């Protein structure tokens, strides 16, 4: 039996159980082994939806959450986590394809309300890496590469942190501190320019 045929997805007609984002964040934070947070997962999913190369769920789920969730049995909390991730993936795809609501990234925020883009950016870059060869021509294009800096400039896994911080000194740092505001428009542009405006949904 192939790994693809063993891959579990929500079955019909049983309604798939899902978690709120707060409940998902709480569950992820209590795992024995470190797990990505909701914002990182959200950035990861956004990169997959706008990717120049379609990546099937059976190829992208394990790299972000591992086998325990990818192969979770029906009725388990891990299945609900998987369903929630699938639901968000479908929601991003539908929204970017002209849904009634505008795309809204999920960001980490401090208690004072400051937006922290690093987790989202790290997830976005991780999603890009799954098809990085397909991304490279677009990254090299000023029309795509320069705007992408609004996200990737916050990524802490692309380069040594001291180099990243040096690049964000002075005015560049001030601009990047506000770059979270343009991420919705940037992701929408990437969806049209790179993803071909395809509608991706897991049914």
Coordinates of N, CA and C in Angstrom, one line a residue:
X1 N 0.9 -1.2 0.0 CA 0.0 0.0 0.0 C 0.9 1.2 0.0
X2 N 0.6 2.2 -0.9 CA 1.4 3.4 -1.0 C 1.2 4.3 0.2
X3 N 2.2 5.2 0.5 CA 2.0 6.2 1.6 C 0.9 7.1 1.3
X4 N 0.6 7.4 -0.1 CA -0.4 8.3 -0.4 C -1.8 7.7 -0.1
X5 N -2.0 6.4 -0.3 CA -3.3 5.8 0.0 C -3.5 5.7 1.4
X6 N -2.5 5.7 2.2 CA -2.6 5.6 3.7 C -2.9 6.9 4.3
X7 N -2.6 8.0 3.6 CA -2.7 9.3 4.2 C -4.2 9.6 4.6
X8 N -4.4 10.0 5.8 CA -5.7 10.2 6.3 C -6.2 11.6 6.1
X9 N -7.5 11.7 5.6 CA -8.2 12.9 5.4 C -9.5 12.8 6.1
X10 N -10.2 13.9 6.4 CA -11.5 13.9 6.9 C -12.4 13.1 6.0
X11 N -13.2 12.2 6.6 CA -14.1 11.4 5.9 C -15.5 12.0 5.8
X12 N -16.2 11.7 4.8 CA -17.6 12.1 4.7 C -18.5 10.9 4.9
X13 N -19.7 11.0 5.4 CA -20.4 12.3 5.7 C -20.1 12.8 7.1
X14 N -19.2 12.2 7.9 CA -18.9 12.6 9.2 C -18.3 14.0 9.2
X15 N -18.9 14.9 10.0 CA -18.4 16.3 10.0 C -17.0 16.3 10.7
X16 N -16.1 16.9 10.1 CA -14.7 16.9 10.6 C -14.7 17.8 11.8
X17 N -14.1 17.3 12.9 CA -13.9 18.1 14.1 C -12.7 19.1 13.9
X18 N -12.9 20.3 14.2 CA -11.8 21.3 14.1 C -11.7 22.1 15.4
X19 N -10.5 22.7 15.6 CA -10.2 23.5 16.8 C -10.2 25.0 16.5
X20 N -10.5 25.8 17.5 CA -10.3 27.3 17.3 C -8.8 27.5 17.2
X21 N -8.4 28.7 16.7 CA -7.0 29.0 16.6 C -6.4 29.0 18.0
X22 N -7.1 29.6 19.0 CA -6.6 29.6 20.4 C -6.4 28.2 20.9
X23 N -7.4 27.3 20.7 CA -7.2 26.0 21.2 C -6.1 25.2 20.5
X24 N -5.9 25.5 19.2 CA -4.8 24.9 18.5 C -3.5 25.4 19.0
X25 N -3.4 26.7 19.3 CA -2.1 27.2 19.8 C -1.8 26.6 21.2
X26 N -2.8 26.5 22.0 CA -2.7 25.9 23.3 C -2.2 24.5 23.3
X27 N -2.8 23.7 22.4 CA -2.4 22.3 22.2 C -1.0 22.2 21.7
X28 N -0.6 23.0 20.7 CA 0.7 22.9 20.2 C 1.8 23.3 21.2
X29 N 1.4 24.2 22.1 CA 2.4 24.7 23.1 C 2.6 23.7 24.2
X30 N 1.7 22.7 24.4 CA 1.9 21.8 25.5 C 2.5 20.5 25.0
X31 N 3.0 20.4 23.8 CA 3.6 19.2 23.3 C 5.0 19.0 23.9
X32 N 5.3 17.7 24.1 CA 6.6 17.4 24.7 C 7.8 17.8 23.9
X33 N 7.6 17.6 22.6 CA 8.6 18.1 21.6 C 8.1 19.4 21.0
X34 N 9.1 20.3 20.7 CA 8.7 21.6 20.2 C 7.9 21.5 18.9
X35 N 6.8 22.3 18.8 CA 6.0 22.3 17.6 C 5.8 23.7 17.1
X36 N 5.6 23.9 15.9 CA 5.4 25.3 15.4 C 4.1 25.8 15.9
X37 N 4.1 27.2 16.1 CA 2.9 27.8 16.5 C 1.9 28.1 15.4
X38 N 0.8 28.6 15.7 CA -0.3 28.9 14.7 C 0.2 29.8 13.6
X39 N 1.0 30.9 14.1 CA 1.4 31.9 13.1 C 2.4 31.3 12.1
X40 N 3.3 30.4 12.6 CA 4.3 29.8 11.7 C 3.6 28.9 10.7
X41 N 2.6 28.1 11.2 CA 1.8 27.2 10.3 C 1.1 28.1 9.3
X42 N 0.6 29.2 9.7 CA -0.2 30.1 8.8 C 0.7 30.6 7.7
X43 N 1.9 31.0 8.0 CA 2.8 31.5 7.0 C 3.2 30.3 6.0
X44 N 3.4 29.2 6.6 CA 3.7 28.0 5.8 C 2.6 27.7 4.8
X45 N 1.4 27.7 5.3 CA 0.2 27.5 4.4 C 0.1 28.5 3.3
X46 N 0.3 29.8 3.7 CA 0.3 30.9 2.7 C 1.3 30.6 1.6
X47 N 2.5 30.2 1.9 CA 3.5 30.0 0.9 C 3.1 28.8 0.0
X48 N 2.5 27.8 0.5 CA 2.0 26.7 -0.3 C 0.9 27.1 -1.3
X49 N 0.0 27.9 -0.8 CA -1.1 28.3 -1.7 C -0.6 29.2 -2.8
X50 N 0.4 30.1 -2.6 CA 0.8 30.9 -3.7 C 2.0 30.4 -4.4
X51 N 2.5 29.2 -4.1 CA 3.7 28.6 -4.6 C 3.5 28.4 -6.2
X52 N 4.7 28.6 -6.9 CA 4.6 28.3 -8.3 C 4.4 26.9 -8.7
X53 N 4.6 26.0 -7.7 CA 4.4 24.6 -8.0 C 3.4 24.0 -7.0
X54 N 2.3 23.4 -7.4 CA 1.4 22.8 -6.5 C 2.0 21.7 -5.8
X55 N 1.8 21.7 -4.5 CA 2.4 20.6 -3.6 C 1.2 19.9 -2.9
X56 N 1.0 18.6 -3.1 CA -0.2 18.0 -2.5 C 0.0 17.9 -1.0
X57 N -1.1 17.8 -0.3 CA -1.1 17.8 1.2 C -0.3 16.7 1.8
X58 N -0.3 15.5 1.1 CA 0.5 14.4 1.6 C 2.0 14.7 1.6
X59 N 2.4 15.7 0.8 CA 3.9 16.0 0.8 C 4.2 17.2 1.7
X60 N 3.2 18.0 2.1 CA 3.6 19.2 2.9 C 3.2 19.1 4.4
X61 N 2.3 18.1 4.7 CA 1.8 18.1 6.1 C 2.9 17.6 7.1
X62 N 3.6 16.5 6.8 CA 4.6 16.0 7.7 C 5.7 16.9 8.0
X63 N 6.3 17.7 7.0 CA 7.4 18.6 7.3 C 7.1 19.6 8.4
X64 N 5.8 20.0 8.5 CA 5.4 21.1 9.5 C 4.9 20.5 10.8
X65 N 4.3 19.3 10.8 CA 3.7 18.8 12.1 C 4.1 17.4 12.4
X66 N 4.8 16.7 11.5 CA 5.2 15.4 11.8 C 4.3 14.2 11.6
X67 N 4.7 13.0 11.7 CA 3.9 11.8 11.5 C 2.7 11.7 12.4
X68 N 2.9 12.1 13.6 CA 1.9 11.8 14.6 C 0.5 12.5 14.2
X69 N 0.6 13.6 13.6 CA -0.6 14.3 13.1 C -1.0 13.8 11.7
X70 N 0.0 13.6 10.9 CA -0.3 13.2 9.5 C -1.0 11.9 9.5
X71 N -0.7 10.9 10.4 CA -1.3 9.6 10.4 C -2.2 9.4 11.6
X72 N -2.7 10.5 12.2 CA -3.6 10.4 13.4 C -4.8 9.6 13.1
X73 N -5.3 8.7 14.0 CA -6.5 8.0 13.8 C -7.7 8.8 14.0
X74 N -8.8 8.4 13.4 CA -10.1 9.1 13.4 C -10.5 9.2 14.9
X75 N -11.0 10.4 15.2 CA -11.6 10.7 16.5 C -10.6 11.2 17.5
X76 N -9.3 11.2 17.2 CA -8.3 11.7 18.1 C -8.1 13.2 18.0
X77 N -7.5 13.8 19.1 CA -7.2 15.2 19.1 C -6.3 15.6 17.9
X78 N -5.3 14.7 17.6 CA -4.4 14.9 16.5 C -5.2 15.0 15.2
X79 N -6.2 14.2 15.0 CA -7.0 14.3 13.8 C -7.7 15.7 13.7
X80 N -8.2 16.2 14.9 CA -8.8 17.5 14.9 C -7.8 18.6 14.5
X81 N -6.5 18.4 15.0 CA -5.4 19.4 14.6 C -5.2 19.3 13.1
X82 N -5.1 18.1 12.6 CA -5.0 18.0 11.1 C -6.1 18.6 10.3
X83 N -7.3 18.4 10.8 CA -8.5 18.9 10.1 C -8.5 20.5 10.2
X84 N -8.0 21.0 11.3 CA -7.9 22.5 11.5 C -6.9 23.1 10.5
X85 N -5.8 22.4 10.3 CA -4.8 22.9 9.4 C -5.3 22.8 7.9
X86 N -6.0 21.7 7.6 CA -6.6 21.5 6.3 C -7.6 22.6 6.0
X87 N -8.4 22.9 7.1 CA -9.5 23.9 6.9 C -8.8 25.3 6.6
X88 N -7.8 25.6 7.4 CA -7.1 26.9 7.2 C -6.5 27.0 5.8
X89 N -5.9 25.9 5.3 CA -5.3 25.9 4.0 C -6.4 26.2 2.9
X90 N -7.5 25.5 3.1 CA -8.6 25.7 2.1 C -9.1 27.1 2.2
X91 N -9.2 27.6 3.4 CA -9.7 29.0 3.6 C -8.8 30.0 2.9
X92 N -7.5 29.9 3.1 CA -6.6 30.8 2.4 C -6.8 30.7 0.9
X93 N -6.8 29.5 0.4 CA -7.0 29.4 -1.1 C -8.3 30.0 -1.6
X94 N -9.4 29.8 -0.9 CA -10.7 30.3 -1.3 C -10.7 31.8 -1.2
X95 N -10.1 32.3 -0.1 CA -10.1 33.8 0.1 C -9.3 34.5 -1.0
X96 N -8.1 33.9 -1.3 CA -7.2 34.6 -2.3 C -7.8 34.4 -3.7
X97 N -8.7 33.5 -3.9 CA -9.4 33.3 -5.2 C -10.7 34.1 -5.3
X98 N -10.9 35.0 -4.5 CA -12.0 35.9 -4.6 C -13.1 35.7 -3.6
X99 N -12.8 35.1 -2.5 CA -13.8 34.9 -1.4 C -14.4 36.2 -0.9
X100 N -15.4 36.1 -0.2 CA -16.1 37.4 0.3 C -15.2 38.2 1.3
X101 N -14.3 37.5 1.9 CA -13.4 38.2 2.9 C -12.0 38.4 2.3
X102 N -11.3 39.4 2.8 CA -9.9 39.6 2.3 C -9.0 38.7 3.2
X103 N -7.9 38.3 2.6 CA -6.9 37.5 3.3 C -6.4 38.2 4.5
X104 N -6.3 37.5 5.6 CA -5.8 38.1 6.8 C -4.9 37.1 7.5
X105 N -3.5 37.4 7.5 CA -2.6 36.5 8.1 C -2.8 36.5 9.6
X106 N -2.3 35.4 10.2 CA -2.4 35.2 11.6 C -1.0 35.6 12.2
X107 N -0.9 36.6 13.0 CA 0.4 37.1 13.5 C 0.5 36.8 15.0
X108 N 1.7 36.7 15.5 CA 1.9 36.7 16.9 C 1.9 38.2 17.3
X109 N 1.4 38.4 18.5 CA 1.4 39.8 19.1 C 1.9 39.8 20.5
X110 N 2.5 40.8 20.9 CA 2.9 41.0 22.3 C 1.7 41.4 23.1
X111 N 1.8 41.4 24.5 CA 0.7 41.8 25.3 C 0.3 43.3 25.0
X112 N 1.3 44.0 24.6 CA 1.1 45.4 24.2 C 0.5 45.6 22.8
X113 N 0.3 44.5 22.1 CA -0.3 44.6 20.8 C 0.7 44.7 19.6
X114 N 2.0 44.7 19.9 CA 3.0 44.8 18.9 C 3.0 43.5 18.0
X115 N 3.0 43.7 16.7 CA 3.0 42.5 15.8 C 4.4 42.0 15.7
X116 N 4.5 40.7 15.8 CA 5.8 40.0 15.6 C 5.6 39.1 14.4
X117 N 6.4 39.4 13.4 CA 6.2 38.8 12.1 C 7.2 37.6 11.9
X118 N 8.1 37.3 12.8 CA 9.1 36.3 12.6 C 8.5 34.9 12.4
X119 N 7.6 34.5 13.3 CA 7.0 33.2 13.2 C 6.4 33.0 11.8
X120 N 5.6 33.9 11.4 CA 4.9 33.9 10.1 C 5.9 33.8 9.0
X121 N 7.0 34.6 9.1 CA 8.0 34.6 8.0 C 8.8 33.3 8.0
X122 N 9.1 32.7 9.2 CA 9.8 31.5 9.2 C 9.0 30.4 8.6
X123 N 7.7 30.4 8.8 CA 6.8 29.4 8.2 C 6.7 29.6 6.7
X124 N 6.6 30.8 6.3 CA 6.5 31.1 4.8 C 7.8 30.6 4.1
X125 N 8.9 30.9 4.7 CA 10.2 30.4 4.1 C 10.3 28.9 4.1
X126 N 9.8 28.2 5.1 CA 9.8 26.8 5.2 C 8.9 26.2 4.1
X127 N 7.8 26.9 3.8 CA 6.9 26.5 2.7 C 7.6 26.7 1.4
X128 N 8.3 27.8 1.2 CA 9.0 28.0 0.0 C 10.0 27.0 -0.3
X129 N 10.7 26.5 0.7 CA 11.8 25.6 0.6 C 11.3 24.2 0.0
X130 N 10.1 23.9 0.1 CA 9.6 22.6 -0.4 C 9.6 22.7 -2.0
X131 N 9.6 23.8 -2.6 CA 9.7 23.9 -4.0 C 10.7 25.1 -4.4
X132 N 11.8 25.2 -3.7 CA 12.6 26.4 -3.8 C 13.2 26.6 -5.2
X133 N 13.4 25.5 -5.9 CA 13.9 25.6 -7.3 C 12.9 26.3 -8.2
X134 N 11.7 26.1 -7.9 CA 10.6 26.8 -8.7 C 10.5 28.2 -8.3
X135 N 10.8 28.5 -7.0 CA 10.7 29.9 -6.5 C 11.9 30.8 -7.0
X136 N 13.0 30.2 -7.3 CA 14.3 31.0 -7.5 C 14.1 32.0 -8.7
X137 N 13.5 31.6 -9.8 CA 13.4 32.6 -10.9 C 12.5 33.8 -10.4
X138 N 11.5 33.6 -9.6 CA 10.7 34.6 -9.1 C 11.4 35.5 -8.1
X139 N 12.2 34.9 -7.2 CA 12.9 35.6 -6.2 C 13.9 36.5 -6.9
X140 N 14.5 36.1 -8.0 CA 15.5 36.9 -8.8 C 14.8 38.1 -9.5
X141 N 13.5 38.0 -9.7 CA 12.8 39.1 -10.4 C 12.5 40.2 -9.4
X142 N 12.9 41.5 -9.8 CA 12.7 42.6 -8.9 C 11.2 42.8 -8.6
X143 N 10.3 42.5 -9.5 CA 8.9 42.6 -9.3 C 8.4 41.7 -8.2
X144 N 9.1 40.6 -8.0 CA 8.7 39.7 -6.9 C 9.6 39.7 -5.7
X145 N 10.9 39.6 -6.1 CA 12.0 39.5 -5.0 C 12.0 40.7 -4.1
X146 N 11.9 41.9 -4.6 CA 11.9 43.1 -3.7 C 10.7 43.1 -2.7
X147 N 9.5 43.0 -3.2 CA 8.3 42.9 -2.3 C 8.4 41.8 -1.3
X148 N 9.0 40.7 -1.7 CA 9.1 39.5 -0.8 C 9.9 39.9 0.5
X149 N 10.8 40.9 0.4 CA 11.6 41.3 1.5 C 10.7 41.7 2.7
X150 N 9.5 42.1 2.5 CA 8.6 42.5 3.5 C 8.3 41.3 4.5
X151 N 8.4 40.1 3.9 CA 8.2 38.9 4.7 C 9.6 38.3 5.1
X152 N 10.4 38.0 4.1 CA 11.7 37.3 4.3 C 12.7 38.1 5.1
X153 N 12.5 39.4 5.2 CA 13.4 40.2 6.0 C 13.2 39.9 7.5
X154 N 12.1 39.3 7.8 CA 11.8 38.9 9.2 C 12.1 37.5 9.5
X155 N 12.5 36.7 8.5 CA 12.8 35.3 8.7 C 14.2 35.1 9.4
X156 N 14.1 34.3 10.5 CA 15.3 34.1 11.3 C 16.1 32.9 10.9
X157 N 15.7 32.2 9.9 CA 16.3 30.9 9.5 C 17.0 31.0 8.2
X158 N 17.0 32.1 7.5 CA 17.6 32.2 6.2 C 19.1 32.6 6.3
X159 N 19.5 33.3 7.3 CA 20.9 33.8 7.5 C 21.2 33.9 8.9
X160 N 22.5 34.0 9.3 CA 22.8 34.2 10.7 C 22.1 35.5 11.2
X161 N 21.7 35.4 12.5 CA 20.9 36.5 13.0 C 21.7 37.8 13.1
X162 N 23.0 37.8 13.3 CA 23.7 39.0 13.4 C 23.7 39.7 12.0
X163 N 23.8 39.0 10.9 CA 23.7 39.5 9.6 C 22.3 40.1 9.3
X164 N 21.3 39.4 9.8 CA 19.9 39.9 9.5 C 19.7 41.3 10.3
X165 N 20.2 41.3 11.5 CA 20.0 42.5 12.3 C 20.8 43.7 11.8
X166 N 22.0 43.4 11.3 CA 22.8 44.5 10.6 C 22.1 45.0 9.4
X167 N 21.4 44.2 8.7 CA 20.7 44.6 7.5 C 19.5 45.5 7.8
X168 N 19.0 45.4 9.1 CA 17.8 46.1 9.5 C 18.1 47.3 10.4
X169 N 19.3 47.8 10.3 CA 19.6 49.0 11.1 C 19.0 50.2 10.5
X170 N 18.8 51.2 11.3 CA 18.3 52.5 10.8 C 17.0 52.5 10.2
X171 N 16.9 53.2 9.0 CA 15.6 53.4 8.4 C 15.1 52.1 7.9
X172 N 15.9 51.1 7.5 CA 15.5 49.8 7.0 C 14.7 49.1 8.1
X173 N 15.2 49.2 9.3 CA 14.5 48.6 10.5 C 13.2 49.2 10.7
X174 N 13.1 50.6 10.6 CA 11.8 51.3 10.8 C 10.8 50.8 9.8
X175 N 11.2 50.7 8.5 CA 10.3 50.3 7.5 C 9.9 48.8 7.7
X176 N 10.8 48.0 8.1 CA 10.4 46.6 8.3 C 9.5 46.4 9.5
X177 N 9.6 47.3 10.4 CA 8.7 47.2 11.6 C 7.3 47.3 11.3
X178 N 7.0 48.0 10.1 CA 5.6 48.2 9.7 C 5.3 47.3 8.5
X179 N 6.2 46.5 8.1 CA 5.9 45.7 6.9 C 4.8 44.7 7.0
X180 N 4.4 44.3 8.3 CA 3.3 43.4 8.4 C 2.0 43.9 7.8
X181 N 1.9 45.3 7.7 CA 0.7 45.9 7.2 C 0.5 45.6 5.7
X182 N 1.6 45.3 5.0 CA 1.5 45.1 3.5 C 1.5 43.6 3.2
X183 N 1.6 42.7 4.2 CA 1.7 41.3 3.9 C 0.4 40.8 3.2
X184 N -0.8 41.2 3.6 CA -2.0 40.7 2.9 C -2.0 41.1 1.4
X185 N -1.6 42.3 1.1 CA -1.5 42.7 -0.3 C -0.4 41.9 -1.1
X186 N 0.7 41.7 -0.4 CA 1.8 41.0 -1.0 C 1.4 39.6 -1.3
X187 N 0.7 38.9 -0.4 CA 0.3 37.5 -0.6 C -0.7 37.4 -1.7
X188 N -1.6 38.4 -1.8 CA -2.6 38.5 -2.9 C -1.9 38.6 -4.2
X189 N -0.8 39.5 -4.3 CA -0.1 39.7 -5.5 C 0.6 38.4 -5.9
X190 N 1.2 37.7 -4.9 CA 2.0 36.5 -5.2 C 1.0 35.4 -5.8
X191 N -0.2 35.4 -5.2 CA -1.2 34.4 -5.7 C -1.5 34.6 -7.1
X192 N -1.7 35.9 -7.5 CA -2.0 36.2 -8.9 C -0.8 36.0 -9.8
X193 N 0.4 36.5 -9.4 CA 1.6 36.5 -10.3 C 2.3 35.1 -10.3
X194 N 2.3 34.4 -9.2 CA 3.0 33.1 -9.2 C 2.1 31.9 -9.2
X195 N 1.1 32.0 -8.3 CA 0.3 30.8 -8.1 C -0.8 30.6 -9.2
X196 N -0.8 31.6 -10.1 CA -1.8 31.4 -11.2 C -3.2 31.6 -10.8
X197 N -3.4 32.2 -9.6 CA -4.8 32.5 -9.0 C -5.6 31.2 -8.9
X198 N -4.9 30.0 -8.7 CA -5.6 28.8 -8.6 C -6.4 28.7 -7.3
X199 N -7.5 28.1 -7.2 CA -8.2 27.9 -6.0 C -7.9 26.5 -5.5
X200 N -7.3 26.5 -4.3 CA -6.9 25.2 -3.7 C -7.8 24.9 -2.5
X201 N -8.3 23.8 -2.5 CA -9.2 23.4 -1.4 C -9.1 21.9 -1.1
X202 N -9.1 21.5 0.1 CA -9.1 20.1 0.5 C -10.6 19.8 0.9
X203 N -11.1 18.8 0.2 CA -12.5 18.5 0.4 C -12.6 17.1 1.1

